[in-house]
Coordinates of N, CA, C and O in Angstrom, one line a residue:
M361 N -21.7 1.6 28.8 CA -21.3 1.0 27.6 C -19.8 0.8 27.7 O -19.1 1.7 28.3
N362 N -19.3 -0.1 27.0 CA -17.8 -0.4 26.9 C -17.4 -0.3 25.5 O -18.1 -0.7 24.6
L363 N -16.2 0.3 25.3 CA -15.7 0.4 23.9 C -14.3 -0.1 23.8 O -13.6 0.0 24.8
R364 N -14.0 -0.6 22.7 CA -12.6 -0.9 22.4 C -12.3 -0.3 21.0 O -13.1 -0.5 20.1
W365 N -11.2 0.4 20.9 CA -10.9 0.8 19.5 C -9.5 0.4 19.3 O -8.7 0.3 20.1
S366 N -9.2 0.1 18.0 CA -7.9 -0.3 17.6 C -7.4 0.6 16.5 O -8.2 0.9 15.6
I367 N -6.2 1.0 16.6 CA -5.6 1.9 15.6 C -4.6 1.0 14.8 O -3.7 0.3 15.4
F368 N -4.7 1.0 13.5 CA -3.7 0.2 12.7 C -2.9 1.2 11.9 O -3.4 2.2 11.5
H369 N -1.6 0.9 11.7 CA -0.7 1.7 10.9 C -0.4 3.0 11.6 O -1.3 3.9 11.6
P370 N 0.7 3.2 12.1 CA 1.8 2.4 12.1 C 1.9 1.4 13.3 O 2.7 0.5 13.3
H371 N 1.0 1.5 14.2 CA 1.0 0.6 15.3 C -0.5 0.4 15.7 O -1.4 1.0 15.2
Q372 N -0.7 -0.6 16.6 CA -2.1 -0.9 17.0 C -2.4 -0.4 18.4 O -1.5 -0.5 19.3
T373 N -3.5 0.2 18.6 CA -3.9 0.7 19.9 C -5.4 0.2 20.1 O -6.1 0.1 19.2
G374 N -5.7 0.0 21.3 CA -7.1 -0.4 21.6 C -7.6 0.3 22.9 O -6.8 0.7 23.7
A375 N -8.9 0.3 23.0 CA -9.5 0.9 24.2 C -10.8 0.3 24.5 O -11.5 -0.1 23.6
Q376 N -11.1 0.2 25.8 CA -12.4 -0.3 26.3 C -13.0 0.8 27.1 O -12.2 1.5 27.8
A377 N -14.3 0.9 27.2 CA -14.9 2.0 28.0 C -16.1 1.4 28.7 O -16.7 0.5 28.2
D378 N -16.5 2.0 29.8 CA -17.7 1.7 30.5 C -18.3 2.9 31.0 O -17.6 4.0 31.1
E379 N -19.6 2.9 31.4 CA -20.2 4.0 32.0 C -20.9 3.6 33.3 O -21.1 2.4 33.5
T380 N -21.1 4.5 34.1 CA -21.9 4.3 35.3 C -22.7 5.5 35.6 O -22.4 6.6 35.2
G381 N -23.9 5.3 36.2 CA -24.7 6.4 36.6 C -26.1 6.5 36.0 O -26.9 7.3 36.3
Q382 N -26.4 5.6 35.0 CA -27.7 5.6 34.4 C -28.8 5.3 35.5 O -29.9 5.7 35.3
D383 N -28.4 4.7 36.6 CA -29.3 4.4 37.7 C -29.8 5.7 38.4 O -30.7 5.6 39.2
T384 N -29.1 6.8 38.2 CA -29.4 8.0 38.9 C -30.4 8.9 38.1 O -30.6 10.0 38.5
A385 N -30.9 8.4 37.0 CA -31.8 9.2 36.1 C -31.2 10.5 35.7 O -31.9 11.5 35.6
G386 N -29.9 10.5 35.4 CA -29.3 11.7 34.9 C -28.6 12.6 35.9 O -27.9 13.5 35.5
D387 N -28.8 12.3 37.2 CA -28.1 13.2 38.2 C -26.5 13.0 38.1 O -25.8 13.9 38.3
F388 N -26.1 11.8 37.7 CA -24.7 11.5 37.7 C -24.4 10.5 36.5 O -25.1 9.5 36.4
F389 N -23.4 10.8 35.7 CA -23.1 10.0 34.6 C -21.6 10.0 34.4 O -21.0 11.1 34.3
L390 N -21.0 8.9 34.2 CA -19.5 8.8 34.1 C -19.2 7.8 33.0 O -19.8 6.7 32.9
V391 N -18.2 8.1 32.1 CA -17.8 7.2 31.1 C -16.3 7.0 31.4 O -15.5 8.0 31.6
S392 N -15.9 5.7 31.4 CA -14.4 5.4 31.5 C -14.0 4.7 30.2 O -14.7 4.0 29.6
V393 N -12.7 5.0 29.8 CA -12.1 4.4 28.6 C -10.8 3.9 29.0 O -10.0 4.6 29.7
V394 N -10.5 2.6 28.7 CA -9.2 2.0 28.9 C -8.6 1.9 27.5 O -9.1 1.3 26.6
I395 N -7.4 2.5 27.4 CA -6.6 2.5 26.2 C -5.4 1.6 26.3 O -4.7 1.7 27.3
T396 N -5.2 0.8 25.2 CA -4.0 0.0 25.1 C -3.3 0.3 23.8 O -4.0 0.7 22.8
G397 N -2.1 0.0 23.7 CA -1.4 0.1 22.4 C -1.0 -1.3 21.9 O -1.7 -2.3 22.1
D398 N 0.2 -1.4 21.4 CA 0.7 -2.7 20.9 C 0.8 -3.8 22.0 O 0.8 -5.0 21.8
E399 N 0.8 -3.3 23.3 CA 0.8 -4.2 24.4 C -0.6 -4.7 24.9 O -0.7 -5.3 25.9
R400 N -1.6 -4.5 24.0 CA -3.0 -4.8 24.4 C -3.1 -6.3 24.9 O -3.7 -6.5 26.0
D401 N -2.5 -7.2 24.2 CA -2.7 -8.6 24.6 C -2.0 -8.9 26.0 O -2.5 -9.6 26.8
R402 N -0.8 -8.3 26.1 CA -0.1 -8.4 27.4 C -0.9 -7.8 28.6 O -1.0 -8.4 29.6
I403 N -1.5 -6.6 28.3 CA -2.3 -6.0 29.4 C -3.5 -6.8 29.7 O -3.9 -7.0 30.8
R404 N -4.2 -7.4 28.6 CA -5.3 -8.2 28.8 C -5.0 -9.5 29.7 O -5.7 -9.8 30.6
R405 N -3.9 -10.1 29.4 CA -3.4 -11.3 30.1 C -3.1 -10.9 31.6 O -3.5 -11.6 32.5
E406 N -2.5 -9.7 31.8 CA -2.2 -9.3 33.2 C -3.5 -9.0 33.9 O -3.6 -9.3 35.1
A407 N -4.4 -8.3 33.3 CA -5.7 -8.0 33.9 C -6.4 -9.3 34.3 O -7.0 -9.4 35.4
E408 N -6.4 -10.3 33.5 CA -7.0 -11.6 33.8 C -6.3 -12.3 35.0 O -6.9 -12.8 35.9
R409 N -4.9 -12.2 35.0 CA -4.1 -12.8 36.1 C -4.5 -12.1 37.4 O -4.7 -12.8 38.4
I410 N -4.6 -10.8 37.4 CA -5.0 -10.0 38.6 C -6.4 -10.4 39.0 O -6.7 -10.5 40.2
E411 N -7.3 -10.5 38.1 CA -8.7 -10.9 38.4 C -8.7 -12.3 39.2 O -9.3 -12.4 40.2
Q412 N -7.9 -13.2 38.7 CA -7.8 -14.5 39.3 C -7.1 -14.5 40.7 O -7.6 -15.0 41.7
A413 N -6.0 -13.8 40.7 CA -5.2 -13.7 41.9 C -5.9 -13.0 43.1 O -5.7 -13.4 44.3
T414 N -6.7 -12.0 42.8 CA -7.4 -11.3 43.8 C -8.8 -11.8 44.1 O -9.5 -11.3 45.0
G415 N -9.2 -12.8 43.4 CA -10.6 -13.3 43.5 C -11.7 -12.3 43.0 O -12.8 -12.5 43.2
R416 N -11.2 -11.3 42.2 CA -12.1 -10.3 41.7 C -13.1 -11.0 40.7 O -14.3 -10.6 40.6
G417 N -12.6 -11.9 39.9 CA -13.5 -12.6 38.9 C -14.1 -11.7 37.9 O -13.6 -10.6 37.6
I418 N -15.2 -12.1 37.3 CA -15.8 -11.4 36.2 C -17.1 -10.7 36.5 O -17.8 -10.2 35.7
L419 N -17.4 -10.6 37.8 CA -18.7 -10.0 38.2 C -18.7 -8.5 38.0 O -17.6 -7.9 37.9
K420 N -19.8 -7.9 37.8 CA -19.9 -6.5 37.7 C -19.4 -5.8 39.0 O -19.3 -6.5 40.0
W421 N -18.9 -4.6 38.9 CA -18.2 -3.9 40.0 C -19.0 -4.0 41.3 O -18.5 -4.4 42.3
H422 N -20.3 -3.6 41.2 CA -21.1 -3.5 42.5 C -21.5 -4.9 43.0 O -21.9 -5.0 44.1
K423 N -21.3 -6.0 42.2 CA -21.6 -7.3 42.7 C -20.5 -8.1 43.3 O -20.7 -9.1 44.0
A424 N -19.3 -7.6 43.1 CA -18.1 -8.3 43.7 C -17.9 -7.9 45.1 O -18.3 -6.9 45.6
R425 N -17.2 -8.8 45.8 CA -16.9 -8.6 47.3 C -15.9 -7.3 47.3 O -15.0 -7.2 46.5
F426 N -16.1 -6.5 48.4 CA -15.3 -5.3 48.5 C -13.8 -5.7 48.6 O -13.0 -5.0 48.0
E427 N -13.5 -6.7 49.4 CA -12.1 -7.0 49.6 C -11.4 -7.4 48.2 O -10.3 -7.0 48.0
S428 N -12.1 -8.1 47.4 CA -11.6 -8.5 46.1 C -11.5 -7.2 45.2 O -10.5 -7.1 44.5
R429 N -12.5 -6.4 45.2 CA -12.4 -5.1 44.4 C -11.1 -4.3 44.9 O -10.4 -3.8 44.0
L430 N -10.9 -4.2 46.2 CA -9.8 -3.4 46.7 C -8.5 -4.0 46.3 O -7.6 -3.3 45.8
A431 N -8.3 -5.3 46.5 CA -7.1 -6.0 46.1 C -6.8 -5.8 44.6 O -5.7 -5.6 44.1
Y432 N -7.9 -5.9 43.8 CA -7.8 -5.8 42.3 C -7.3 -4.4 42.0 O -6.3 -4.2 41.2
L433 N -7.9 -3.4 42.6 CA -7.5 -2.0 42.3 C -6.1 -1.7 42.7 O -5.3 -1.1 41.9
Q434 N -5.7 -2.2 43.9 CA -4.3 -2.0 44.3 C -3.3 -2.6 43.4 O -2.3 -2.0 43.1
A435 N -3.6 -3.8 42.9 CA -2.7 -4.5 42.0 C -2.7 -3.7 40.6 O -1.6 -3.6 40.1
I436 N -3.8 -3.3 40.1 CA -3.8 -2.5 38.8 C -3.0 -1.3 39.0 O -2.2 -0.9 38.2
I437 N -3.3 -0.5 40.1 CA -2.6 0.8 40.3 C -1.1 0.7 40.5 O -0.4 1.5 40.0
S438 N -0.7 -0.4 41.1 CA 0.7 -0.5 41.4 C 1.5 -1.1 40.2 O 2.7 -1.1 40.2
D439 N 0.8 -1.7 39.2 CA 1.5 -2.3 38.1 C 1.8 -1.2 37.0 O 0.9 -0.7 36.4
P440 N 3.1 -1.0 36.7 CA 3.5 0.0 35.7 C 2.9 -0.2 34.3 O 2.8 0.7 33.5
L441 N 2.5 -1.5 34.0 CA 2.0 -1.8 32.7 C 0.7 -1.1 32.5 O 0.3 -0.8 31.3
F442 N -0.1 -0.7 33.5 CA -1.4 0.0 33.4 C -1.3 1.5 33.4 O -2.3 2.2 33.2
A443 N -0.1 2.1 33.5 CA 0.1 3.5 33.4 C -0.4 4.0 32.0 O 0.0 3.4 31.0
G444 N -1.1 5.1 32.0 CA -1.6 5.7 30.8 C -2.7 4.9 30.1 O -2.9 5.1 28.9
T445 N -3.4 4.1 30.9 CA -4.5 3.3 30.2 C -5.9 3.7 30.5 O -6.8 3.4 29.7
A446 N -6.2 4.4 31.6 CA -7.6 4.7 31.9 C -7.9 6.2 31.9 O -7.2 7.0 32.5
Y447 N -9.0 6.5 31.3 CA -9.5 7.9 31.1 C -11.0 7.9 31.5 O -11.7 6.9 31.4
F448 N -11.4 9.1 32.0 CA -12.8 9.2 32.3 C -13.3 10.6 32.1 O -12.5 11.5 32.2
S449 N -14.6 10.7 32.0 CA -15.3 12.0 32.0 C -16.6 11.8 32.9 O -17.2 10.8 32.8
H450 N -16.9 12.9 33.6 CA -18.0 12.8 34.6 C -19.0 13.9 34.3 O -18.6 15.1 34.0
Y451 N -20.3 13.6 34.2 CA -21.3 14.6 33.9 C -22.4 14.6 35.0 O -22.7 13.6 35.6
R452 N -23.1 15.7 35.1 CA -24.3 15.8 36.0 C -25.5 16.3 35.2 O -25.3 17.1 34.3
D453 N -26.6 16.0 35.7 CA -27.9 16.5 35.1 C -28.0 16.3 33.6 O -28.2 17.2 32.9
T454 N -27.8 15.1 33.2 CA -28.0 14.8 31.8 C -28.4 13.3 31.6 O -28.2 12.5 32.4
T455 N -29.2 13.1 30.5 CA -29.6 11.7 30.1 C -29.1 11.5 28.7 O -29.5 10.5 28.1
L456 N -28.1 12.2 28.2 CA -27.5 12.0 26.9 C -26.4 11.0 26.9 O -25.3 11.2 26.5
Y457 N -26.8 9.8 27.4 CA -25.8 8.7 27.7 C -25.0 8.3 26.4 O -23.8 8.3 26.4
T458 N -25.7 8.0 25.3 CA -25.0 7.6 24.1 C -24.2 8.7 23.5 O -23.0 8.5 23.2
D459 N -24.8 9.9 23.4 CA -24.0 11.0 22.9 C -22.7 11.3 23.7 O -21.7 11.6 23.1
L460 N -22.8 11.3 25.0 CA -21.7 11.5 25.8 C -20.6 10.4 25.7 O -19.4 10.6 25.8
T461 N -21.1 9.2 25.6 CA -20.2 8.1 25.4 C -19.4 8.2 24.1 O -18.2 8.0 24.0
V462 N -20.1 8.6 23.0 CA -19.5 8.9 21.7 C -18.5 10.0 21.9 O -17.3 9.9 21.4
L463 N -18.9 11.1 22.6 CA -18.0 12.2 22.7 C -16.7 11.9 23.5 O -15.6 12.2 23.1
V464 N -16.8 11.2 24.6 CA -15.7 10.8 25.4 C -14.8 9.8 24.7 O -13.6 10.0 24.7
T465 N -15.4 8.9 24.0 CA -14.6 8.0 23.1 C -13.8 8.7 22.1 O -12.6 8.5 21.9
A466 N -14.5 9.7 21.4 CA -13.8 10.4 20.4 C -12.7 11.3 21.0 O -11.5 11.3 20.4
K467 N -12.9 12.0 22.1 CA -11.9 12.8 22.7 C -10.7 11.9 23.1 O -9.5 12.3 22.9
T468 N -10.9 10.7 23.6 CA -9.8 9.9 24.0 C -9.1 9.4 22.8 O -7.8 9.4 22.8
I469 N -9.8 9.0 21.8 CA -9.1 8.5 20.6 C -8.2 9.6 20.0 O -7.1 9.4 19.6
L470 N -8.8 10.8 19.9 CA -8.0 12.0 19.3 C -6.8 12.3 20.2 O -5.8 12.8 19.7
L471 N -6.9 12.1 21.5 CA -5.8 12.3 22.4 C -4.7 11.4 22.1 O -3.5 11.7 22.2
K472 N -5.0 10.1 21.9 CA -4.0 9.1 21.8 C -3.6 8.7 20.3 O -2.5 8.1 20.2
A473 N -4.5 8.9 19.4 CA -4.2 8.5 18.0 C -3.0 9.2 17.4 O -2.8 10.4 17.6
R474 N -2.2 8.5 16.7 CA -1.0 9.0 16.0 C -1.0 8.5 14.5 O -1.3 7.3 14.3
G475 N -0.7 9.3 13.6 CA -0.5 8.8 12.2 C -1.8 8.4 11.6 O -2.9 8.8 12.0
D476 N -1.7 7.6 10.6 CA -2.8 7.0 9.8 C -3.4 5.9 10.6 O -2.7 5.0 11.0
Y477 N -4.7 6.0 10.9 CA -5.3 4.9 11.7 C -6.8 4.7 11.2 O -7.3 5.5 10.5
R478 N -7.3 3.6 11.6 CA -8.7 3.2 11.4 C -9.1 2.6 12.8 O -8.5 1.7 13.3
A479 N -10.2 3.1 13.4 CA -10.6 2.7 14.7 C -11.6 1.6 14.6 O -12.6 1.7 13.9
T480 N -11.4 0.5 15.4 CA -12.4 -0.5 15.6 C -13.0 -0.3 17.0 O -12.2 -0.4 18.0
I481 N -14.2 -0.1 17.2 CA -14.8 0.2 18.5 C -15.8 -0.9 18.8 O -16.7 -1.2 18.0
I482 N -15.6 -1.4 20.0 CA -16.5 -2.4 20.5 C -17.2 -1.8 21.8 O -16.6 -1.4 22.7
V483 N -18.5 -1.8 21.7 CA -19.3 -1.1 22.7 C -20.2 -2.1 23.5 O -21.0 -2.8 22.9
D484 N -20.0 -2.1 24.8 CA -20.9 -3.0 25.6 C -22.3 -2.5 25.6 O -22.6 -1.3 25.8
G485 N -23.2 -3.4 25.4 CA -24.6 -3.1 25.5 C -25.2 -2.4 24.3 O -26.3 -2.1 24.2
L486 N -24.4 -2.2 23.3 CA -24.8 -1.5 22.1 C -25.6 -2.4 21.2 O -25.1 -3.5 20.8
R487 N -26.9 -2.1 20.9 CA -27.7 -3.0 20.1 C -27.3 -2.8 18.6 O -26.8 -1.7 18.2
R488 N -27.6 -3.8 17.8 CA -27.3 -3.7 16.4 C -27.9 -2.5 15.7 O -27.3 -1.9 14.9
S489 N -29.1 -2.2 16.2 CA -29.8 -1.0 15.6 C -29.1 0.3 15.9 O -29.4 1.3 15.3
E490 N -28.2 0.3 16.9 CA -27.6 1.5 17.4 C -26.2 1.7 16.8 O -25.6 2.8 16.9
V491 N -25.7 0.7 16.2 CA -24.3 0.7 15.7 C -24.0 1.8 14.7 O -23.1 2.5 14.8
R492 N -24.9 1.9 13.7 CA -24.7 2.9 12.6 C -24.7 4.3 13.2 O -23.8 5.1 12.8
G493 N -25.6 4.6 14.1 CA -25.6 5.9 14.7 C -24.4 6.2 15.5 O -23.9 7.4 15.5
F494 N -23.9 5.2 16.3 CA -22.7 5.4 17.1 C -21.5 5.7 16.2 O -20.7 6.6 16.4
A495 N -21.4 4.9 15.1 CA -20.3 5.1 14.2 C -20.3 6.5 13.5 O -19.3 7.2 13.3
S496 N -21.6 6.9 13.1 CA -21.7 8.1 12.5 C -21.4 9.3 13.4 O -20.7 10.3 13.0
G497 N -21.7 9.2 14.7 CA -21.4 10.2 15.7 C -19.9 10.3 15.8 O -19.3 11.5 15.9
L498 N -19.2 9.2 15.8 CA -17.7 9.3 15.9 C -17.1 9.9 14.6 O -16.2 10.7 14.7
R499 N -17.6 9.5 13.5 CA -17.1 10.1 12.2 C -17.3 11.6 12.2 O -16.4 12.4 11.7
Q500 N -18.5 12.1 12.7 CA -18.7 13.5 12.7 C -17.8 14.3 13.6 O -17.5 15.5 13.4
L501 N -17.2 13.6 14.6 CA -16.2 14.2 15.5 C -14.8 13.9 15.0 O -13.8 14.2 15.8
G502 N -14.6 13.5 13.8 CA -13.3 13.3 13.2 C -12.6 12.0 13.4 O -11.4 11.9 13.1
I503 N -13.3 11.0 13.9 CA -12.7 9.7 14.1 C -12.8 8.9 12.8 O -13.8 8.8 12.2
R504 N -11.7 8.3 12.4 CA -11.6 7.4 11.3 C -12.0 6.0 11.7 O -11.2 5.2 12.2
V505 N -13.3 5.7 11.5 CA -13.9 4.5 12.0 C -13.7 3.3 11.0 O -14.1 3.5 9.9
R506 N -13.2 2.2 11.5 CA -13.1 1.0 10.7 C -14.4 0.2 10.9 O -15.0 -0.3 10.0
K507 N -14.7 0.0 12.2 CA -15.8 -0.9 12.6 C -16.3 -0.5 14.0 O -15.6 -0.2 14.8
V508 N -17.7 -0.6 14.2 CA -18.3 -0.5 15.5 C -19.1 -1.8 15.7 O -19.9 -2.1 14.8
R509 N -19.0 -2.4 16.8 CA -19.9 -3.5 17.2 C -20.2 -3.5 18.7 O -19.4 -3.0 19.4
G510 N -21.2 -4.2 19.1 CA -21.6 -4.4 20.5 C -21.0 -5.6 21.1 O -20.6 -6.5 20.3
I511 N -20.8 -5.6 22.4 CA -20.3 -6.8 23.1 C -20.8 -6.7 24.5 O -21.2 -5.6 25.0
R512 N -20.8 -7.8 25.2 CA -21.2 -7.9 26.6 C -19.9 -7.7 27.5 O -18.9 -8.3 27.2
D513 N -20.0 -6.9 28.6 CA -18.8 -6.6 29.3 C -18.2 -7.8 30.1 O -17.1 -7.7 30.5
E514 N -18.9 -8.8 30.3 CA -18.4 -10.0 31.0 C -17.4 -10.7 30.1 O -16.6 -11.6 30.6
S515 N -17.3 -10.5 28.8 CA -16.6 -11.3 27.9 C -15.1 -11.0 27.7 O -14.4 -11.7 27.0
D516 N -14.7 -9.9 28.2 CA -13.3 -9.4 27.9 C -12.7 -8.8 29.2 O -13.3 -7.9 29.8
A517 N -11.5 -9.1 29.5 CA -10.8 -8.6 30.7 C -10.6 -7.1 30.6 O -10.7 -6.4 31.6
L518 N -10.4 -6.5 29.4 CA -10.2 -5.1 29.3 C -11.5 -4.3 29.4 O -11.5 -3.2 30.0
I519 N -12.5 -4.9 29.0 CA -13.8 -4.3 29.2 C -14.2 -4.4 30.6 O -14.8 -3.4 31.2
R520 N -13.9 -5.5 31.3 CA -14.2 -5.6 32.7 C -13.3 -4.5 33.5 O -13.7 -4.0 34.5
L521 N -12.1 -4.3 33.0 CA -11.2 -3.3 33.6 C -11.9 -1.9 33.5 O -11.9 -1.1 34.5
A522 N -12.5 -1.6 32.3 CA -13.2 -0.3 32.2 C -14.4 -0.2 33.1 O -14.6 0.8 33.7
D523 N -15.1 -1.3 33.3 CA -16.2 -1.4 34.2 C -15.7 -1.1 35.7 O -16.3 -0.3 36.4
N524 N -14.6 -1.7 36.0 CA -14.0 -1.5 37.4 C -13.6 -0.1 37.6 O -13.8 0.5 38.6
I525 N -12.9 0.5 36.5 CA -12.5 1.9 36.6 C -13.7 2.8 36.8 O -13.7 3.7 37.6
A526 N -14.8 2.6 36.0 CA -16.0 3.4 36.1 C -16.6 3.3 37.5 O -16.9 4.4 38.1
G527 N -16.7 2.1 38.1 CA -17.2 2.0 39.4 C -16.3 2.6 40.5 O -16.8 3.3 41.4
F528 N -15.0 2.4 40.4 CA -14.1 3.0 41.3 C -14.1 4.5 41.3 O -14.1 5.2 42.3
V529 N -14.0 5.1 40.1 CA -14.0 6.6 39.9 C -15.3 7.1 40.5 O -15.3 8.2 41.2
R530 N -16.4 6.5 40.2 CA -17.7 6.9 40.8 C -17.6 6.9 42.3 O -18.0 7.9 43.0
D531 N -17.1 5.9 42.9 CA -16.9 5.8 44.4 C -16.1 7.0 44.9 O -16.4 7.6 45.9
A532 N -15.0 7.3 44.1 CA -14.1 8.4 44.5 C -14.8 9.7 44.4 O -14.7 10.5 45.4
I533 N -15.6 9.9 43.4 CA -16.3 11.2 43.2 C -17.4 11.4 44.3 O -17.6 12.5 44.8
E534 N -18.0 10.2 44.6 CA -19.0 10.3 45.6 C -18.5 10.3 47.1 O -19.2 10.4 48.0
G535 N -17.1 10.3 47.2 CA -16.5 10.6 48.5 C -16.4 9.3 49.4 O -16.2 9.5 50.6
K536 N -16.4 8.1 48.8 CA -16.3 7.0 49.7 C -14.8 6.9 50.2 O -13.9 7.0 49.4
P537 N -14.7 6.8 51.5 CA -13.3 6.9 52.1 C -12.3 6.0 51.5 O -11.1 6.4 51.4
Y538 N -12.6 4.7 51.2 CA -11.6 3.8 50.7 C -11.0 4.3 49.4 O -9.8 4.1 49.1
A539 N -11.8 5.0 48.6 CA -11.5 5.4 47.2 C -10.6 6.6 47.2 O -9.8 6.7 46.2
Q540 N -10.6 7.5 48.1 CA -9.9 8.7 48.1 C -8.3 8.5 47.9 O -7.8 9.0 47.0
P541 N -7.7 7.8 48.8 CA -6.2 7.6 48.7 C -5.9 6.8 47.4 O -4.9 7.1 46.8
L542 N -6.7 5.8 47.1 CA -6.4 5.0 45.9 C -6.5 5.9 44.6 O -5.7 5.7 43.7
F543 N -7.5 6.7 44.6 CA -7.7 7.6 43.4 C -6.5 8.5 43.3 O -6.0 8.7 42.2
Q544 N -6.1 9.1 44.4 CA -4.9 10.0 44.3 C -3.7 9.2 43.8 O -2.9 9.8 43.0
E545 N -3.5 8.0 44.3 CA -2.4 7.2 43.9 C -2.5 6.9 42.4 O -1.5 6.9 41.7
A546 N -3.7 6.5 41.9 CA -3.9 6.2 40.5 C -3.6 7.4 39.6 O -3.0 7.2 38.6
T547 N -4.0 8.6 40.0 CA -3.7 9.7 39.2 C -2.3 10.1 39.2 O -1.7 10.5 38.2
K548 N -1.7 10.0 40.4 CA -0.2 10.3 40.6 C 0.6 9.3 39.7 O 1.6 9.8 39.0
R549 N 0.2 8.1 39.6 CA 1.0 7.1 38.8 C 0.6 7.1 37.3 O 1.1 6.4 36.5
G550 N -0.4 7.9 37.0 CA -0.8 8.1 35.6 C -1.7 6.9 35.1 O -1.9 6.8 33.9
V551 N -2.3 6.1 36.0 CA -3.1 5.1 35.6 C -4.5 5.6 35.2 O -5.1 5.1 34.2
I552 N -5.0 6.6 35.9 CA -6.3 7.2 35.6 C -6.1 8.7 35.3 O -5.4 9.4 36.0
R553 N -6.8 9.2 34.3 CA -6.7 10.6 33.9 C -8.1 11.1 33.5 O -8.8 10.4 32.8
R554 N -8.4 12.3 33.9 CA -9.7 12.9 33.5 C -9.6 13.5 32.1 O -8.7 14.2 31.8
I555 N -10.7 13.2 31.3 CA -10.8 13.8 29.9 C -11.8 15.0 30.1 O -12.9 14.8 30.6
K556 N -11.4 16.2 29.7 CA -12.3 17.3 29.8 C -13.1 17.6 28.5 O -12.6 17.3 27.5

């Protein structure tokens, strides 16, 4: 699932999130959240520019060419604009996908929210029938929800960024050699941070 939240007053903040691991029947589950502030539109444009420049395009993480994924990640990690934007949590032996996505989203919002805010959350793959429960879960965790709605991850560069982060972090956790040095660099530069 992908999410985006926006905080209004005194400033605007947004976040997209994605998950990976449902294919493992609960053995592995990861949620990534991409957070932006007033610079959201600038970050979205830069993410789109990087997608085009690297040939990454809008394909899902695992469907894109490895070379394009690698070039995309290197460009995102080296660009100071993306510092402090990506967060993730990783779980094992669970099928509580929606509950954990709500939890990670709430933790991330609470970490970043300042002042009076109302959150707008956009969740990839969230069906209309699930919106009310998702919003209720966030409210129970202390999030001031303005709106929750579903969206498809192909439709927004920031949501695609969250998908890319989820796939990349999963590769790093699973020990894929290419991902190890990049993950260390991403955490060193503050582009990716674990939410506990």
